[in-house]
Coordinates of C-alpha atoms in Angstrom, one line a residue:
M1 CA -4.2 3.5 -35.3
S2 CA -7.6 3.9 -32.9
H3 CA -9.1 0.3 -30.9
H4 CA -12.6 0.2 -29.2
T5 CA -13.7 -1.4 -26.5
E6 CA -16.8 -1.2 -24.2
T7 CA -14.5 -0.2 -20.8
L8 CA -10.4 1.3 -21.0
V9 CA -8.6 0.6 -17.6
I10 CA -5.2 2.8 -17.1
G11 CA -3.0 1.0 -14.6
A12 CA -2.2 -2.5 -14.1
G13 CA -1.7 -3.1 -11.0
P14 CA -4.4 -4.9 -8.2
A15 CA -6.9 -2.5 -9.1
G16 CA -6.8 -2.5 -12.1
L17 CA -5.9 -5.8 -13.6
T18 CA -8.9 -7.0 -10.8
A19 CA -11.6 -5.4 -12.4
A20 CA -10.4 -6.4 -16.0
Y21 CA -10.4 -10.2 -14.6
L22 CA -13.7 -9.7 -13.6
L23 CA -15.0 -8.3 -17.0
S24 CA -12.7 -10.9 -19.0
K25 CA -14.4 -13.8 -16.9
K26 CA -17.9 -11.3 -17.8
G27 CA -17.0 -11.6 -21.2
R28 CA -17.3 -7.9 -21.8
S29 CA -14.5 -6.1 -24.0
V30 CA -11.7 -4.8 -21.9
T31 CA -8.1 -3.2 -22.3
V32 CA -6.0 -2.2 -20.1
L33 CA -3.2 0.1 -21.1
E34 CA 0.4 -0.4 -18.5
R35 CA 3.1 2.5 -18.3
D36 CA 5.7 -0.4 -17.7
P37 CA 7.5 -1.7 -20.4
A38 CA 7.3 -4.9 -19.3
Q39 CA 6.0 -5.4 -16.3
V40 CA 2.4 -5.9 -14.5
G41 CA 1.7 -5.5 -11.3
G42 CA 2.6 -1.5 -10.2
I43 CA 4.1 -1.7 -6.6
S44 CA 3.2 -5.3 -6.4
R45 CA 4.8 -6.4 -8.8
T46 CA 8.1 -8.9 -8.2
V47 CA 11.9 -7.4 -9.7
S48 CA 14.2 -10.4 -10.1
H49 CA 18.6 -9.3 -10.7
N50 CA 21.0 -12.4 -10.9
G51 CA 18.3 -15.4 -9.9
Y52 CA 17.2 -13.2 -6.9
L53 CA 14.0 -11.6 -6.2
F54 CA 12.8 -8.5 -4.6
D55 CA 9.1 -7.9 -3.2
I56 CA 9.1 -3.6 -3.3
G57 CA 7.4 -2.7 -0.4
G58 CA 6.1 -6.1 1.0
H59 CA 2.5 -7.3 0.0
R60 CA 1.3 -9.6 2.6
F61 CA -1.5 -11.4 1.0
F62 CA -3.7 -11.4 4.5
S63 CA -8.0 -9.9 4.2
K64 CA -10.7 -10.0 6.5
S65 CA -12.8 -10.0 2.9
Q66 CA -13.6 -13.4 1.7
A67 CA -14.2 -12.5 -1.5
V68 CA -11.0 -11.4 -2.2
V69 CA -8.9 -14.3 -0.5
D70 CA -11.3 -16.5 -3.2
L71 CA -10.1 -14.4 -5.9
W72 CA -6.7 -14.6 -4.7
D73 CA -6.7 -18.2 -4.5
E74 CA -9.4 -18.3 -7.8
I75 CA -6.8 -16.8 -10.0
L76 CA -3.0 -18.4 -8.2
P77 CA -4.6 -21.8 -7.1
N78 CA -1.1 -23.8 -6.4
D79 CA 1.1 -20.9 -5.5
F80 CA 0.9 -20.1 -2.0
I81 CA 2.8 -20.2 0.7
E82 CA 2.1 -19.8 4.4
R83 CA 4.2 -17.8 6.4
P84 CA 5.3 -16.5 9.6
R85 CA 4.8 -12.9 10.4
L86 CA 7.5 -11.9 12.0
S87 CA 8.5 -7.5 12.2
R88 CA 10.8 -6.0 15.3
I89 CA 11.5 -2.3 15.5
Y90 CA 15.4 -1.3 15.6
Y91 CA 15.1 1.6 18.1
R92 CA 18.5 3.2 20.0
G93 CA 20.4 -0.5 19.7
R94 CA 17.9 -2.3 21.0
Y95 CA 15.5 -4.7 19.3
Y96 CA 11.6 -4.9 20.1
A97 CA 9.2 -7.2 18.8
Y98 CA 6.1 -5.7 16.7
P99 CA 3.5 -6.2 18.1
L100 CA 5.2 -5.4 21.5
K101 CA 6.1 -8.2 23.8
A102 CA 5.3 -6.6 27.5
F103 CA 8.2 -7.9 29.2
E104 CA 10.8 -7.6 25.9
A105 CA 10.1 -3.7 25.9
L106 CA 10.2 -3.2 29.5
R107 CA 13.9 -4.7 30.0
N108 CA 14.5 -2.6 27.0
L109 CA 12.9 0.4 28.1
G110 CA 13.6 0.3 31.6
V111 CA 11.4 0.4 34.7
F112 CA 11.3 4.1 34.8
T113 CA 11.0 4.8 30.7
S114 CA 8.3 2.2 31.2
A115 CA 6.4 3.7 34.2
A116 CA 7.0 6.8 32.2
C117 CA 5.0 5.7 29.5
V118 CA 2.0 4.3 31.2
A119 CA 1.6 7.5 33.0
S120 CA 1.5 9.7 29.6
Y121 CA -1.0 7.1 28.3
L122 CA -3.4 7.4 31.5
Y123 CA -2.7 11.1 31.4
A124 CA -3.5 11.5 27.9
R125 CA -6.9 9.1 28.3
L126 CA -8.0 11.6 30.8
R127 CA -7.2 14.1 29.1
P128 CA -7.8 13.9 25.1
I129 CA -7.0 16.3 22.9
E130 CA -11.0 16.7 21.5
E131 CA -10.9 16.1 17.8
P132 CA -8.0 15.6 17.0
K133 CA -6.9 16.6 13.6
T134 CA -3.1 15.7 13.5
F135 CA -1.4 12.3 13.8
H136 CA 0.1 13.4 16.6
A137 CA -3.0 14.2 18.1
W138 CA -4.8 11.2 17.0
V139 CA -1.4 8.8 18.4
R140 CA -1.1 10.8 21.4
N141 CA -4.7 9.9 22.1
Q142 CA -4.6 5.9 21.8
F143 CA -1.1 6.2 23.6
G144 CA 0.4 9.1 25.0
E145 CA 3.3 11.7 24.4
R146 CA 6.1 9.6 25.3
L147 CA 5.4 6.1 22.8
F148 CA 4.2 8.6 20.5
A149 CA 7.9 10.0 21.0
I150 CA 8.7 6.1 21.0
F151 CA 7.2 4.0 18.4
F152 CA 5.3 6.2 15.7
K153 CA 7.6 10.5 15.5
T154 CA 10.6 9.5 14.2
Y155 CA 9.5 6.4 12.0
T156 CA 6.4 8.2 10.6
E157 CA 8.6 11.1 9.7
K158 CA 11.1 9.0 7.7
V159 CA 8.0 8.2 5.5
W160 CA 6.8 10.9 4.9
G161 CA 9.2 13.6 5.1
M162 CA 7.1 15.6 7.3
S163 CA 6.0 16.9 10.9
C164 CA 3.7 14.5 12.1
D165 CA 1.8 17.9 13.0
A166 CA 1.3 18.1 9.8
I167 CA 0.0 15.1 8.9
S168 CA -3.6 14.5 8.8
A169 CA -5.1 11.8 11.5
D170 CA -6.5 9.9 9.1
W171 CA -3.8 8.1 7.9
A172 CA -3.2 7.1 11.9
A173 CA -7.6 6.1 11.8
Q174 CA -6.8 3.9 8.6
R175 CA -3.8 2.3 9.0
I176 CA -4.0 1.8 13.1
K177 CA -7.9 1.8 13.8
G178 CA -8.9 -0.6 16.2
L179 CA -5.6 -0.6 18.1
D180 CA -5.4 0.8 21.6
L181 CA -2.6 0.4 24.7
G182 CA -5.2 -1.4 26.4
A183 CA -5.6 -3.8 23.4
A184 CA -1.6 -4.0 22.4
I185 CA -0.5 -4.5 26.6
R186 CA -3.1 -7.8 26.7
D187 CA -1.6 -9.2 23.4
G188 CA 2.0 -8.7 24.8
I189 CA 1.4 -10.0 27.9
K190 CA 0.0 -13.0 26.2
R191 CA 3.0 -13.1 23.8
S192 CA 5.8 -12.7 26.2
L193 CA 3.2 -15.8 28.4
G194 CA 2.9 -18.0 25.0
L195 CA -0.8 -18.2 25.5
R196 CA -1.8 -16.0 22.2
K197 CA -4.3 -18.2 20.6
R198 CA -5.6 -18.7 17.0
A199 CA -8.7 -16.0 16.4
P200 CA -11.7 -17.8 16.1
A201 CA -13.0 -18.3 12.2
G202 CA -14.3 -14.9 11.7
G203 CA -14.3 -13.6 14.4
P204 CA -12.0 -10.2 15.0
V205 CA -8.7 -9.8 13.8
I206 CA -6.7 -6.6 14.5
K207 CA -4.3 -6.2 10.3
T208 CA -0.5 -5.0 13.2
L209 CA -1.6 -8.3 15.4
I210 CA -2.3 -10.7 13.3
E211 CA 1.1 -13.9 13.8
S212 CA 0.8 -15.4 9.9
F213 CA -0.4 -14.6 6.8
R214 CA -0.4 -16.2 3.2
Y215 CA 2.0 -15.0 0.2
P216 CA 2.5 -16.3 -3.7
R217 CA 6.3 -18.4 -3.4
R218 CA 8.4 -16.7 -5.3
G219 CA 6.8 -12.7 -4.7
P220 CA 3.2 -11.1 -5.2
G221 CA 4.1 -10.6 -9.0
M222 CA 3.6 -14.1 -9.0
M223 CA -0.3 -13.6 -8.8
W224 CA -0.4 -10.4 -11.0
E225 CA 1.2 -11.9 -13.8
A226 CA -1.8 -15.2 -13.9
A227 CA -4.6 -12.1 -13.5
A228 CA -2.8 -11.0 -17.1
A229 CA -2.6 -14.1 -18.5
K230 CA -6.1 -15.5 -17.5
I231 CA -7.4 -11.9 -18.5
E232 CA -5.5 -12.1 -22.5
A233 CA -7.1 -16.0 -22.6
Q234 CA -10.1 -14.8 -21.1
G235 CA -10.6 -11.9 -24.4
G236 CA -9.1 -9.4 -22.4
H237 CA -6.4 -7.0 -24.2
L238 CA -3.1 -5.8 -22.6
R239 CA -1.1 -3.0 -23.8
L240 CA 2.0 -2.0 -22.4
D241 CA 4.3 0.5 -23.1
R242 CA 1.6 2.7 -23.3
S243 CA 1.2 6.3 -20.8
V244 CA -1.8 8.1 -20.8
D245 CA -1.3 11.6 -22.7
S246 CA -4.9 12.7 -22.9
L247 CA -8.7 11.7 -21.7
S248 CA -12.0 13.3 -23.5
Y249 CA -15.6 12.7 -23.4
D250 CA -18.4 13.0 -25.4
A251 CA -21.5 13.9 -23.3
G252 CA -23.3 13.3 -26.0
T253 CA -22.5 9.5 -27.4
G254 CA -21.4 8.7 -24.0
I255 CA -17.9 7.5 -25.8
W256 CA -14.5 8.8 -24.2
T257 CA -11.4 8.9 -26.6
V258 CA -8.0 8.5 -24.9
A259 CA -4.5 9.0 -26.6
A260 CA -1.9 6.6 -25.5
R261 CA 2.2 6.7 -26.1
R262 CA 4.4 4.7 -26.0
A263 CA 8.2 5.0 -24.9
D264 CA 9.2 5.2 -29.5
G265 CA 7.4 8.6 -29.5
S266 CA 4.4 7.0 -31.2
R267 CA 0.8 6.5 -30.4
E268 CA -1.9 5.7 -30.2
T269 CA -5.9 6.2 -29.6
F270 CA -8.9 4.0 -27.9
T271 CA -12.4 4.5 -27.8
A272 CA -14.4 2.9 -24.8
R273 CA -17.7 3.5 -22.7
N274 CA -16.1 3.8 -20.3
V275 CA -13.1 4.1 -18.1
I276 CA -11.8 2.5 -15.1
S277 CA -9.0 4.3 -13.9
S278 CA -5.7 3.5 -10.8
A279 CA -3.1 6.3 -11.5
P280 CA -2.4 8.8 -9.9
V281 CA -5.2 11.6 -9.1
R282 CA -3.0 13.8 -10.3
E283 CA -1.9 12.9 -13.0
L284 CA -4.9 11.6 -14.5
V285 CA -7.6 15.0 -13.9
D286 CA -4.4 16.9 -16.0
A287 CA -4.9 14.8 -19.1
I288 CA -8.9 15.2 -19.1
R289 CA -9.9 17.8 -22.1
P290 CA -10.6 19.9 -21.8
R291 CA -9.6 20.6 -18.3
P292 CA -12.0 20.5 -15.0
L293 CA -12.0 23.6 -13.0
S294 CA -10.8 20.7 -9.7
T295 CA -7.6 20.7 -11.8
F296 CA -5.7 23.1 -9.6
N297 CA -7.1 20.4 -6.3
A298 CA -5.6 18.5 -8.1
R299 CA -2.3 19.6 -8.7
A300 CA -1.9 19.9 -5.3
L301 CA -1.3 16.1 -3.8
K302 CA 1.3 15.6 -3.1
Y303 CA 3.3 11.9 -3.5
R304 CA 5.8 10.5 -1.1
D305 CA 7.9 8.3 -3.8
F306 CA 10.9 5.8 -2.2
L307 CA 13.6 3.4 -3.4
T308 CA 14.8 -0.1 -2.4
V309 CA 18.3 -1.0 -2.2
A310 CA 18.7 -5.0 -2.6
L311 CA 21.9 -6.2 -0.4
I312 CA 22.8 -9.5 -1.6
A313 CA 25.6 -10.4 0.7
K314 CA 27.8 -14.2 1.7
S315 CA 26.9 -14.5 4.9
D316 CA 25.7 -17.0 7.8
K317 CA 24.0 -14.5 9.6
N318 CA 20.2 -14.9 9.5
F319 CA 17.5 -13.8 11.5
P320 CA 13.3 -14.6 11.2
D321 CA 11.4 -11.4 11.1
N322 CA 9.8 -10.7 7.5
W323 CA 10.8 -6.8 7.8
I324 CA 12.1 -4.8 11.0
Y325 CA 11.0 -0.7 11.2
I326 CA 14.3 1.5 11.7
H327 CA 13.0 4.1 14.5
D328 CA 16.9 5.3 14.9
P329 CA 17.4 9.2 13.9
S330 CA 21.2 8.1 13.3
V331 CA 20.1 6.4 10.0
K332 CA 18.6 7.5 7.2
V333 CA 17.0 3.9 6.1
G334 CA 13.8 3.0 7.4
R335 CA 12.5 -0.3 6.6
V336 CA 14.3 -3.8 6.2
Q337 CA 13.3 -6.5 4.5
N338 CA 15.2 -10.3 4.4
F339 CA 13.5 -11.4 1.2
R340 CA 14.4 -15.9 2.8
S341 CA 11.8 -14.4 5.1
W342 CA 9.1 -13.6 3.0
S343 CA 9.9 -17.2 0.7
P344 CA 12.2 -19.1 0.6
E345 CA 12.2 -19.3 -3.0
M346 CA 13.4 -15.6 -3.4
V347 CA 17.1 -16.7 -2.2
P348 CA 18.1 -18.7 -4.6
D349 CA 21.5 -19.5 -2.7
A350 CA 21.2 -21.5 0.3
D351 CA 24.6 -19.7 2.1
H352 CA 23.3 -16.5 0.9
T353 CA 21.2 -13.5 2.9
C354 CA 19.7 -11.2 0.6
L355 CA 18.0 -7.9 2.2
G356 CA 16.0 -4.3 1.1
L357 CA 16.5 -1.3 2.8
E358 CA 14.4 1.2 2.5
Y359 CA 14.6 4.7 1.7
F360 CA 11.8 7.1 2.0
C361 CA 12.2 10.1 -1.0
F362 CA 10.2 12.6 -3.4
E363 CA 11.0 11.9 -6.9
G364 CA 13.6 14.1 -7.1
D365 CA 15.5 15.1 -4.1
G366 CA 18.8 14.5 -3.3
L367 CA 18.0 10.4 -2.1
W368 CA 16.0 9.7 -5.0
N369 CA 18.6 11.6 -7.4
A370 CA 22.0 10.4 -6.3
D371 CA 23.9 7.1 -8.6
D372 CA 23.1 3.3 -7.4
A373 CA 27.0 3.1 -6.5
E374 CA 26.4 6.5 -3.9
L375 CA 23.1 4.4 -2.5
V376 CA 24.3 0.6 -2.6
E377 CA 27.4 2.4 -0.1
L378 CA 25.0 4.0 2.1
A379 CA 23.0 0.5 2.3
K380 CA 26.4 -1.4 3.4
R381 CA 27.3 1.4 5.8
E382 CA 23.7 1.5 7.8
I383 CA 23.1 -2.0 7.5
G384 CA 26.5 -2.0 9.8
Q385 CA 26.1 0.4 11.8
I386 CA 22.8 -1.4 12.7
G387 CA 24.3 -5.0 13.2
L388 CA 22.2 -7.3 10.3
I389 CA 25.8 -7.9 8.5
D390 CA 28.5 -7.3 8.0
P391 CA 29.3 -4.7 5.0
A392 CA 32.2 -6.9 3.5
D393 CA 30.5 -9.6 2.9
V394 CA 28.2 -8.3 0.4
V395 CA 28.9 -9.0 -3.1
D396 CA 26.0 -8.0 -5.4
A397 CA 23.8 -5.4 -5.0
C398 CA 20.5 -3.9 -6.6
V399 CA 18.5 -0.4 -6.7
V400 CA 14.9 -0.1 -7.4
R401 CA 13.2 3.4 -7.6
Q402 CA 9.4 3.5 -6.5
P403 CA 7.2 6.7 -7.8
K404 CA 4.1 7.2 -6.4
A405 CA 4.2 5.0 -3.7
Y406 CA 2.2 6.4 -1.1
P407 CA -0.3 9.8 -1.6
V408 CA 0.5 11.6 1.5
Y409 CA -2.5 12.7 3.7
D410 CA -1.4 16.1 4.7
E411 CA -3.6 18.4 6.2
E412 CA -5.2 19.7 2.9
Y413 CA -5.7 16.3 1.3
A414 CA -9.1 15.6 2.0
G415 CA -11.5 18.7 0.9
H416 CA -8.9 18.5 -2.4
V417 CA -10.1 15.1 -2.9
V418 CA -13.4 15.4 -2.3
T419 CA -13.7 18.4 -4.5
V420 CA -11.8 16.6 -7.8
R421 CA -14.5 13.4 -7.2
R422 CA -17.6 15.8 -6.7
E423 CA -16.6 17.1 -10.2
L424 CA -15.6 14.1 -12.3
E425 CA -18.4 12.2 -10.7
R426 CA -21.2 14.6 -11.8
D427 CA -19.6 15.6 -14.9
F428 CA -18.1 12.2 -16.3
P429 CA -21.0 8.9 -14.9
T430 CA -18.7 6.5 -17.1
L431 CA -15.4 7.2 -15.1
H432 CA -14.5 5.0 -12.3
L433 CA -11.9 5.5 -9.6
V434 CA -10.2 2.7 -8.0
G435 CA -7.5 1.5 -5.7
R436 CA -4.7 4.0 -3.6
N437 CA -3.4 6.1 -5.9
G438 CA -6.8 6.3 -8.3
M439 CA -8.7 7.3 -4.7
H440 CA -5.6 8.7 -3.0
K441 CA -6.1 6.9 -0.7
Y442 CA -3.3 4.6 2.0
N443 CA -5.3 1.1 0.3
N444 CA -3.8 -2.3 1.4
Q445 CA -3.6 -4.7 -1.7
D446 CA -7.1 -6.1 -0.9
H447 CA -8.7 -3.0 -0.5
A448 CA -7.4 -2.0 -3.1
M449 CA -9.0 -5.1 -4.9
M450 CA -12.3 -4.8 -3.6
T451 CA -12.6 -0.7 -5.2
A452 CA -12.1 -2.2 -8.3
M453 CA -15.0 -5.5 -7.7
L454 CA -17.0 -2.9 -6.6
T455 CA -16.0 -1.2 -9.7
V456 CA -17.3 -3.9 -11.9
E457 CA -20.8 -4.3 -10.1
N458 CA -21.7 -1.2 -11.0
I459 CA -20.7 -0.8 -15.0
L460 CA -22.5 -5.0 -15.5
C461 CA -25.6 -3.6 -13.5
G462 CA -25.2 0.1 -15.5
R463 CA -25.4 1.9 -12.5
R464 CA -23.4 3.2 -8.7
R465 CA -25.2 0.6 -6.8
H466 CA -21.9 0.6 -4.5
D467 CA -20.3 3.4 -2.5
V468 CA -16.7 2.3 -3.5
W469 CA -15.6 4.9 -1.3
R470 CA -16.2 3.4 1.7
V471 CA -13.9 0.9 1.4
N472 CA -11.4 0.6 4.2
E473 CA -14.0 2.9 5.2
D474 CA -17.0 1.1 6.8
A475 CA -16.7 -2.7 7.8
E476 CA -19.8 -4.1 5.5
Y477 CA -17.9 -3.1 2.8
T478 CA -14.7 -3.8 3.8
E479 CA -15.0 -7.9 5.3
A480 CA -17.6 -9.1 3.6
G481 CA -16.4 -7.8 -0.2
V482 CA -19.6 -7.6 -2.4
S483 CA -21.8 -9.5 -0.1
G484 CA -21.6 -7.3 2.7
A485 CA -21.6 -4.1 0.0
D486 CA -24.9 -5.3 -0.6
A487 CA -26.1 -5.3 2.5
A488 CA -25.2 -1.8 3.2
L489 CA -26.9 -0.5 0.6
G490 CA -29.4 0.8 3.1
S491 CA -27.0 3.8 4.0
E492 CA -25.4 4.2 1.1
R493 CA -24.8 7.6 0.5
L494 CA -24.0 8.6 -3.4
V495 CA -27.4 9.1 -4.8
P496 CA -27.2 5.9 -7.7
R497 CA -27.1 6.8 -11.6
K498 CA -26.7 5.3 -14.9
V499 CA -23.4 4.6 -15.6
A500 CA -23.8 2.9 -18.9

């Protein structure tokens, strides 16, 4: 069976659903294909287990882009709650507020270690590494070697499963840009003295220093389930349980032919003038027929996977953190989410707590392949070692695996992405890459949405007017939304071309 649509969207995560929502709102024909047989939202979905709700990864609804905020309000107008942003770092048996409080950090580290950190920072500023290429070198330049070892090395290597010397500096520059030790100390002293005030409206905000955020009352899946419903109400189509097997492009007619397979083995064919893909670059390129020359480059791209072990416990122990970063190398867990602190509606029983222990791994390794019972026992043992709850109080548990959660920023990734992008844009003018995995960029949810918003503008105007790759790199493209992108067009790096 064959179906035709003007635009075919691969993937029903934040980027794919944003694109489909905006196109269907304009009355354009759009169909979304999603591999998951039951849910939309991708990594931003909400998982339910016996009435308890789990956020996969933790999704703060905060953005510098008013266009993104307005779209959230349009799709989910009455279900946001305001939540305090509270996080801590666990290191060597002690907890540190994150962002740091200067006096608390001084007390926990001790005077001599703190003095050594400051001396290390001053030395790094006096003798910086020129043009840092690695995460280690970039952070060392910003914070000094001692603070790198204490607050960055262990956690980062847990997340990525590789040495900080093998991780590109691009990741650090993208994730913690705008923050250095001086800013952290000034902010930390204000926090310690209770002097910190909200930034004025429209003023600069460093995302790592925000103090509150909005959140759907029953998890981020509310947003994307609402988006999916509105897409269909506007005439769009959503097809779950569809894995894309192959894509081919006829340059003469400008038509794409896409084959999709269901879990039961049945197949469908879709034709379209435009394809928007949020699928992992490696999978997308591998599905194109005939195979692009850059297939080798796409196959070299790597991904980091993770799993969440949610522990439900009958316990009166409570703490206000949304999550706690575990920098201690004596345990495997990388981060602990406290679902009640995201929203009280995530935990239906007032006398219970629900914590999500996040383990970073590679699909197919020992952690990933461990059976659920083994993972639950590991999580119970480690939560007891950290001291957040008594393992004996755990009454239920759930394991959720998330493949390809993070595109890996190793030393070679940038060159591979440039090669793939150059070939796809040259040979397939109506193929558009969006989102985190779709562009192999560690975008936040709002950045992924912005790439989709600009892509829709490109399709509607019939040319690549906006360079979506500048989102999360160029402030005008990120903070002011489409209007900011318009203002930046004078310096646009891509030559506009016909796309529809």
